[in-house]
Short mmCIF file of C-alpha atoms in Angstrom, two decimals:
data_model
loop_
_atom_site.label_atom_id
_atom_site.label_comp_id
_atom_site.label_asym_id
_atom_site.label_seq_id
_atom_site.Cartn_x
_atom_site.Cartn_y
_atom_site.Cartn_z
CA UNK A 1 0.00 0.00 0.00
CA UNK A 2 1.25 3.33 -0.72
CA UNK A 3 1.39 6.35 1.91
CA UNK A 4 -1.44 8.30 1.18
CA UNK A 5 -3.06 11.67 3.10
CA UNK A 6 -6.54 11.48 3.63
CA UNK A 7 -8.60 14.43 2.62
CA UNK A 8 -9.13 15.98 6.27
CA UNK A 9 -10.73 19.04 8.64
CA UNK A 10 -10.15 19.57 11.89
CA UNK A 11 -12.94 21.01 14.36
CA UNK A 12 -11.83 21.84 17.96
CA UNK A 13 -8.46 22.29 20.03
CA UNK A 14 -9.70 19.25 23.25
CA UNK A 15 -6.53 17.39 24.45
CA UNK A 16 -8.82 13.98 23.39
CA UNK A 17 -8.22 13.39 19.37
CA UNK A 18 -11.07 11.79 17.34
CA UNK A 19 -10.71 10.48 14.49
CA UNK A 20 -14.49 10.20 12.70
CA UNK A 21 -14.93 7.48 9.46
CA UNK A 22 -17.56 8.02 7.27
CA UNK A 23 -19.67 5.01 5.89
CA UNK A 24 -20.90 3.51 1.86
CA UNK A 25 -22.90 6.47 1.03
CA UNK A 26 -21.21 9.55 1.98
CA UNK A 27 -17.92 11.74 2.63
CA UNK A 28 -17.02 13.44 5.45
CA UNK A 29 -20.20 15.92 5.44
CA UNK A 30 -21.90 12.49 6.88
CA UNK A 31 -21.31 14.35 9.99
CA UNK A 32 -22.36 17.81 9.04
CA UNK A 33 -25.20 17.64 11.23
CA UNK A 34 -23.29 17.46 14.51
CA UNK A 35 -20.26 19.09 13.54
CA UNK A 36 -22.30 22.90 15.06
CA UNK A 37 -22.57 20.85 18.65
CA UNK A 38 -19.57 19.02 19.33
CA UNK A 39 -17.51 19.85 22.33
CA UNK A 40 -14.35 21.51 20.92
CA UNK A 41 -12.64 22.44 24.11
CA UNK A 42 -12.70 18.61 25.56
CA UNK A 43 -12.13 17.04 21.46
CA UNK A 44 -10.47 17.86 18.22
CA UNK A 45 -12.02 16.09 15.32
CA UNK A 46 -10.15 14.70 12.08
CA UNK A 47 -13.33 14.15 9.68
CA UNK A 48 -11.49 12.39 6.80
CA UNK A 49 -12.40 11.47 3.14
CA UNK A 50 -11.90 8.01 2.60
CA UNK A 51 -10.30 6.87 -1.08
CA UNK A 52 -12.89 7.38 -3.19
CA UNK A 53 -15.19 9.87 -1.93
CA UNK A 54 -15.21 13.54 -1.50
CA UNK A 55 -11.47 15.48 -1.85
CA UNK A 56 -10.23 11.77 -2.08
CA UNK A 57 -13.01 10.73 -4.96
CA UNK A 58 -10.33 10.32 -7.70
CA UNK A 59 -7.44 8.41 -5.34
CA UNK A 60 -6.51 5.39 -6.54
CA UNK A 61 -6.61 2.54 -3.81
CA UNK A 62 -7.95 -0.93 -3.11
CA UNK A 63 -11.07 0.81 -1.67
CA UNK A 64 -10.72 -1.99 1.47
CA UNK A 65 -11.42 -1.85 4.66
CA UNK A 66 -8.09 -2.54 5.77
CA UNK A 67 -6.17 -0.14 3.61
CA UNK A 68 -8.56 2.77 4.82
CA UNK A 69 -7.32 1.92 7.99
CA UNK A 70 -3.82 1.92 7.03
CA UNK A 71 -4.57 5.57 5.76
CA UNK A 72 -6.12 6.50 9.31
CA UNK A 73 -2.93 5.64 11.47
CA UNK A 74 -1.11 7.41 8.35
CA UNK A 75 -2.91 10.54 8.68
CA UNK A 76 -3.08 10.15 12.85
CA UNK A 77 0.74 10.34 12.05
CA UNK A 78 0.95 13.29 9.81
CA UNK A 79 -1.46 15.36 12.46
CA UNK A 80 0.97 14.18 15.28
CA UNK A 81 -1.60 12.13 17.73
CA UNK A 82 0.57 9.14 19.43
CA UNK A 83 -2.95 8.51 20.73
CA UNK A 84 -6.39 8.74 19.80
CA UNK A 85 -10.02 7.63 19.75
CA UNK A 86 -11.77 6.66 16.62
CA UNK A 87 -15.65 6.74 15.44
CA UNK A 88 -17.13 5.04 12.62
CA UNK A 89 -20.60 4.86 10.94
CA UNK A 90 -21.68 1.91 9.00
CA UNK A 91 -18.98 0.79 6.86
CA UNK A 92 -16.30 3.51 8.67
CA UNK A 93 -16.81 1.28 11.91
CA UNK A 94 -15.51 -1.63 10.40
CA UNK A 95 -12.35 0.43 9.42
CA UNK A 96 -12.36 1.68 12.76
CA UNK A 97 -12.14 -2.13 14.06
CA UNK A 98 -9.54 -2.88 11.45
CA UNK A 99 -7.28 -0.42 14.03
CA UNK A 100 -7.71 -2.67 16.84
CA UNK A 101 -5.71 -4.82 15.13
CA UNK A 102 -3.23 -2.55 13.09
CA UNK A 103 -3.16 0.38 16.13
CA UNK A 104 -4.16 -1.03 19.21
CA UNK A 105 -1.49 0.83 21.42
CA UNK A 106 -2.36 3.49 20.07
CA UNK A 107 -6.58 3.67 20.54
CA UNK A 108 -7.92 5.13 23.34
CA UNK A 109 -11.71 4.34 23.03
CA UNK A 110 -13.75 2.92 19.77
CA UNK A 111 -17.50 4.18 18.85
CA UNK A 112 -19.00 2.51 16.01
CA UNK A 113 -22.14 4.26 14.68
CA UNK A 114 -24.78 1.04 13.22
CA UNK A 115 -21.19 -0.73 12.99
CA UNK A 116 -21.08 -3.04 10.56
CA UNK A 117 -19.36 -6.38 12.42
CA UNK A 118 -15.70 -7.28 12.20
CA UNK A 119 -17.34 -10.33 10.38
CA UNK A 120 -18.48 -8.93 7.45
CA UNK A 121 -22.23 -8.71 6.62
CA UNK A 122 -23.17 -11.74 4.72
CA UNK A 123 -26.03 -10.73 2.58
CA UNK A 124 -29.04 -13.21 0.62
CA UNK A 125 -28.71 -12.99 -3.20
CA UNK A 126 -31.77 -10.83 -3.68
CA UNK A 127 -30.20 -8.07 -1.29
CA UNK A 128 -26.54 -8.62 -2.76
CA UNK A 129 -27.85 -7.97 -6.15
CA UNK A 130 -29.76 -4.59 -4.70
CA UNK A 131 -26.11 -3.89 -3.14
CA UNK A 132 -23.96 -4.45 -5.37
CA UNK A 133 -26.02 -2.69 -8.32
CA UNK A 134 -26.39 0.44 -6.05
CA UNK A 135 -23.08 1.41 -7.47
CA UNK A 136 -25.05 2.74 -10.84
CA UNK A 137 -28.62 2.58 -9.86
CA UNK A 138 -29.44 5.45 -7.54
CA UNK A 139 -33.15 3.77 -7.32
CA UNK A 140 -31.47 1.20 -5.46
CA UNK A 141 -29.32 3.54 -3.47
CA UNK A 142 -32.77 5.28 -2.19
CA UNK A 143 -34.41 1.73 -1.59
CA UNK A 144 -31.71 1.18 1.05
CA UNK A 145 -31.74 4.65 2.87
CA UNK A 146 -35.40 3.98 3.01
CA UNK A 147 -35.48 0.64 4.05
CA UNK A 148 -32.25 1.33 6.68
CA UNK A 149 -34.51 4.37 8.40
CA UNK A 150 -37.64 2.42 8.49
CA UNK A 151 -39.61 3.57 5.51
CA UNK A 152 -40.34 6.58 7.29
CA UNK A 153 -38.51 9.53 6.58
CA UNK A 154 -39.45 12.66 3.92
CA UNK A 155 -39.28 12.09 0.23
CA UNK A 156 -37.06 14.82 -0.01
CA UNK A 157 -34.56 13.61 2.84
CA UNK A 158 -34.11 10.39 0.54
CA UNK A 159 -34.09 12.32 -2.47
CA UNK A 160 -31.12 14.59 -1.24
CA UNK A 161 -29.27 11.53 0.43
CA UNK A 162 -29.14 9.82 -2.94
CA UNK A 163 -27.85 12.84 -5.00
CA UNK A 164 -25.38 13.93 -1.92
CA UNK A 165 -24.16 9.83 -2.33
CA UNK A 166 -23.70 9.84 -5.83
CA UNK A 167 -22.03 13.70 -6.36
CA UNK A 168 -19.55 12.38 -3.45
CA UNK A 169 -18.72 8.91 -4.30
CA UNK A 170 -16.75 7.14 -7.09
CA UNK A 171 -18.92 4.42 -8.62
CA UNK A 172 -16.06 2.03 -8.58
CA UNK A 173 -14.84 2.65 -5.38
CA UNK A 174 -18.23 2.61 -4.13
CA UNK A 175 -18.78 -0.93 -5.39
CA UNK A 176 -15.17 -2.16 -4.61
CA UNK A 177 -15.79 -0.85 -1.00
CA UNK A 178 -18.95 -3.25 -0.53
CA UNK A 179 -16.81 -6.64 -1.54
CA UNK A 180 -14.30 -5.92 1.38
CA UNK A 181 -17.22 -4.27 4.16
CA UNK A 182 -19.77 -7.02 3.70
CA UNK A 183 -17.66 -9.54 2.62
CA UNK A 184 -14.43 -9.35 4.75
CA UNK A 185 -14.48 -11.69 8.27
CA UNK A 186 -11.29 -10.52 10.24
CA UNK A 187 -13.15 -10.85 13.16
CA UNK A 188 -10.83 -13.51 14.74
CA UNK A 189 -7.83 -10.76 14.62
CA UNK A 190 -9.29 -7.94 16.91
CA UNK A 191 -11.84 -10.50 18.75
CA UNK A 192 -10.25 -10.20 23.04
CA UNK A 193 -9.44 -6.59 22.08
CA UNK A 194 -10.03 -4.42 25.59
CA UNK A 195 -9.91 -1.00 24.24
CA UNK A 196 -13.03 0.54 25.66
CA UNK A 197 -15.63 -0.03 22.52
CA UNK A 198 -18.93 1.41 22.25
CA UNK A 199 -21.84 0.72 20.01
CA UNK A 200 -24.69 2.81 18.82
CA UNK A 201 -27.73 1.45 16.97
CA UNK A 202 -30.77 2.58 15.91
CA UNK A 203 -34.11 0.98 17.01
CA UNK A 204 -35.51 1.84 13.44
CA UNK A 205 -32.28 0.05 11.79
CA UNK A 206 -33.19 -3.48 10.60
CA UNK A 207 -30.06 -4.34 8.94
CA UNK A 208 -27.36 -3.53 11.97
CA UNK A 209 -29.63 -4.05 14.80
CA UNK A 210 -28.85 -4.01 18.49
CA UNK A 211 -29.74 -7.60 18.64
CA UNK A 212 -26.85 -8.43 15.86
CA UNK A 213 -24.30 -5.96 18.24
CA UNK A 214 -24.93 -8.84 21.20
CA UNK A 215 -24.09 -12.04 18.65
CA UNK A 216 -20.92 -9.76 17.49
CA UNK A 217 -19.80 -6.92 18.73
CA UNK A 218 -20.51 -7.46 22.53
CA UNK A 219 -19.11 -11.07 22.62
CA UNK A 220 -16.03 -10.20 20.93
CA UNK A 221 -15.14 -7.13 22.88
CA UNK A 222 -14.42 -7.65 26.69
CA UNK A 223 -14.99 -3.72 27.78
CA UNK A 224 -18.01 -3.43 25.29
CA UNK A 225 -21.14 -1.10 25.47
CA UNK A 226 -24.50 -0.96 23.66
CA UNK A 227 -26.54 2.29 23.20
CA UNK A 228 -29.88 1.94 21.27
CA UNK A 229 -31.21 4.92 20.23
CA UNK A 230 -35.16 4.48 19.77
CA UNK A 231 -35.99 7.17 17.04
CA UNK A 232 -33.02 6.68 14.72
CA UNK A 233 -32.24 4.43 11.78
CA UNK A 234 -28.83 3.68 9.93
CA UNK A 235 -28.40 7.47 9.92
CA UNK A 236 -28.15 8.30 13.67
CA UNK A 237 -26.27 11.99 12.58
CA UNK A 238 -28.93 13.16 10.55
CA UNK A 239 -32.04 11.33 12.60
CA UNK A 240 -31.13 12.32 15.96
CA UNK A 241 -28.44 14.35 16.24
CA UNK A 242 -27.97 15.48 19.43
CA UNK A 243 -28.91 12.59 21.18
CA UNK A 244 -25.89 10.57 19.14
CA UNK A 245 -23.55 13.68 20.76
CA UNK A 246 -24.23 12.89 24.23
CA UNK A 247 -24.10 9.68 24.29
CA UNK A 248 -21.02 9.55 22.21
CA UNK A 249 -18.95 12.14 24.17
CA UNK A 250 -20.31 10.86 27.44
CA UNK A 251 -18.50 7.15 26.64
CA UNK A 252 -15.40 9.40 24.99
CA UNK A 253 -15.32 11.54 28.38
CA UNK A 254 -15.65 9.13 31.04
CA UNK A 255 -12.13 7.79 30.51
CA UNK A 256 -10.43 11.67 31.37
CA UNK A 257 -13.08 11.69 34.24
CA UNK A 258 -11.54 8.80 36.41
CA UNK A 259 -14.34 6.66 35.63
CA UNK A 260 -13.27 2.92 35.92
CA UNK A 261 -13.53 0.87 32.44
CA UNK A 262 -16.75 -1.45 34.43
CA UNK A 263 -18.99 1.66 34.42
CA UNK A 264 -22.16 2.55 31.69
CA UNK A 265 -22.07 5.19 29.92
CA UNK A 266 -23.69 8.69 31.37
CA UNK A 267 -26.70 7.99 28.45
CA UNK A 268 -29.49 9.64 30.24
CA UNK A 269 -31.70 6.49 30.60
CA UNK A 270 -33.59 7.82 32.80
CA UNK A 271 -35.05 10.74 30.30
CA UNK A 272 -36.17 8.11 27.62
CA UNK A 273 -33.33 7.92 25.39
CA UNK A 274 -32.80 4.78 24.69
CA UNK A 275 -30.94 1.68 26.56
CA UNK A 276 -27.34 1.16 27.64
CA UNK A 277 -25.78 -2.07 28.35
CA UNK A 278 -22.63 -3.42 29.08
CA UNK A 279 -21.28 -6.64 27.87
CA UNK A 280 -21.40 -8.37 31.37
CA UNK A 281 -25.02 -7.02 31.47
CA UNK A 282 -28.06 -9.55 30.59
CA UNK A 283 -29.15 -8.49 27.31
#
């Protein structure tokens, strides 16, 4: 693999570094929505580009999982953070696993945003051909926004999700991108790994559920957490913004707060929010 930059900006000047991955259908502006609310005196976010998207849409590059996360620890180098934390949505969370095993000395917490597993997410022919065709169909691109958020959301959401995906994306990068996210298990490499990780689902999210986080993520990950938030989807930034802040910089937080690693998350259960549970926790 050769060195490569990725495309990057940087919000806040915290002594905690976050590094945030975008997923399949987006660049960096995935987290536009949040990006206004963040806390910038506690964090300082690197939003990157992966290969093939945004300022990085015509890199060349395997478009895998693994090399994206080659490219993280590259630009985590080039910024000058020894240590950091690292958040994912979708497709980023899987490259943000891939660092447990490339980085681990060098993570401080993990958040995976609907993560998809370390083992890859096997899919039945019909919904591999829907996939896999996305790449040049934005029909089927809007099918799976829809279907991901729970059929639910306005026309014109979908509508501007689709073009947003396809003005952002490289088609063969795109497609290249699903072979190694759905179809990579390298679960048995970062399976035992105890850097704190965290995963947020949404309740409307059919496809990475909270029930698949307790087959995968929470059985592979000894210091794991699961947040479910009840009135997102697949696209937690967008559907419920602030909600996804707190409950992400409450689990990025309680590490510089003293907190021991056995504790839940600060998730406001108590106001309705949605459930937090720990690994050691009946599910």
């Amino acid at each position: 693999m050769t060195s490569f930059v990725l495309p990057h900006e940087v919000h806040g000047d915290g002594a905690h570094k976050v590094i945030a991955v975008h997923g399949w259908f987006a660049d960096r502006s995935a987290y536009a929505a949040v990006v206004p609310d963040l806390d910038r005196a506690a964090f300082q976010y690197a939003l990157v580009d992966l290969r093939g998207y945004g300022e990085a849409r015509d890199a060349v590059g395997a478009y895998t999982t693994a090399e994206a996360a080659a490219d993280v620890v590259e630009l985590a180098d080039r910024l000058g953070w020894e240590r950091f934390s690292v958040v994912g949505h979708s497709m980023g969370a899987a490259v943000a696993q891939r660092l447990l095993a490339l980085a681990p000395d060098r993570l401080r917490r993990l958040v995976g945003i609907s993560p998809v597993p370390a083992s890859g997410l096997p899919l039945p022919a019909d919904q591999w051909e829907l996939f896999s065709d996305a790449a040049h169909k934005p029909g089927n691109r809007r099918t799976i926004i829809d279907f991901t958020t729970g059929g639910r959301l306005p026309a014109a959401w979908l509508d501007r999700m689709v073009t947003r995906s396809l003005e952002l994306s490289d088609a063969k990068a795109f497609r290249a991108y699903l072979d190694s996210w759905a179809g990579d298990d390298f679960h048995t490499e970062v399976e035992g790994a105890t850097v704190p990780a965290l995963a947020v689902t949404g309740a409307l999210d059919p496809a990475l559920s909270a029930g698949l986080m307790r087959e995968t993520w929470m059985c592979w990950y000894p210091d794991a957490e699961l947040f479910e938030l009840p009135g997102a989807g697949h696209y937690a930034m967008d559907e419920s913004p602030l909600d996804l802040i707190r409950v992400v910089e409450a689990f990025l937080r309680s590490q510089d707060t003293g907190r021991g690693s056995g504790e839940n998350v600060d998730t406001g259960r108590d106001e309705g929010v949605g459930a937090s549970e720990r690994e050691d926790e009946p599910a």
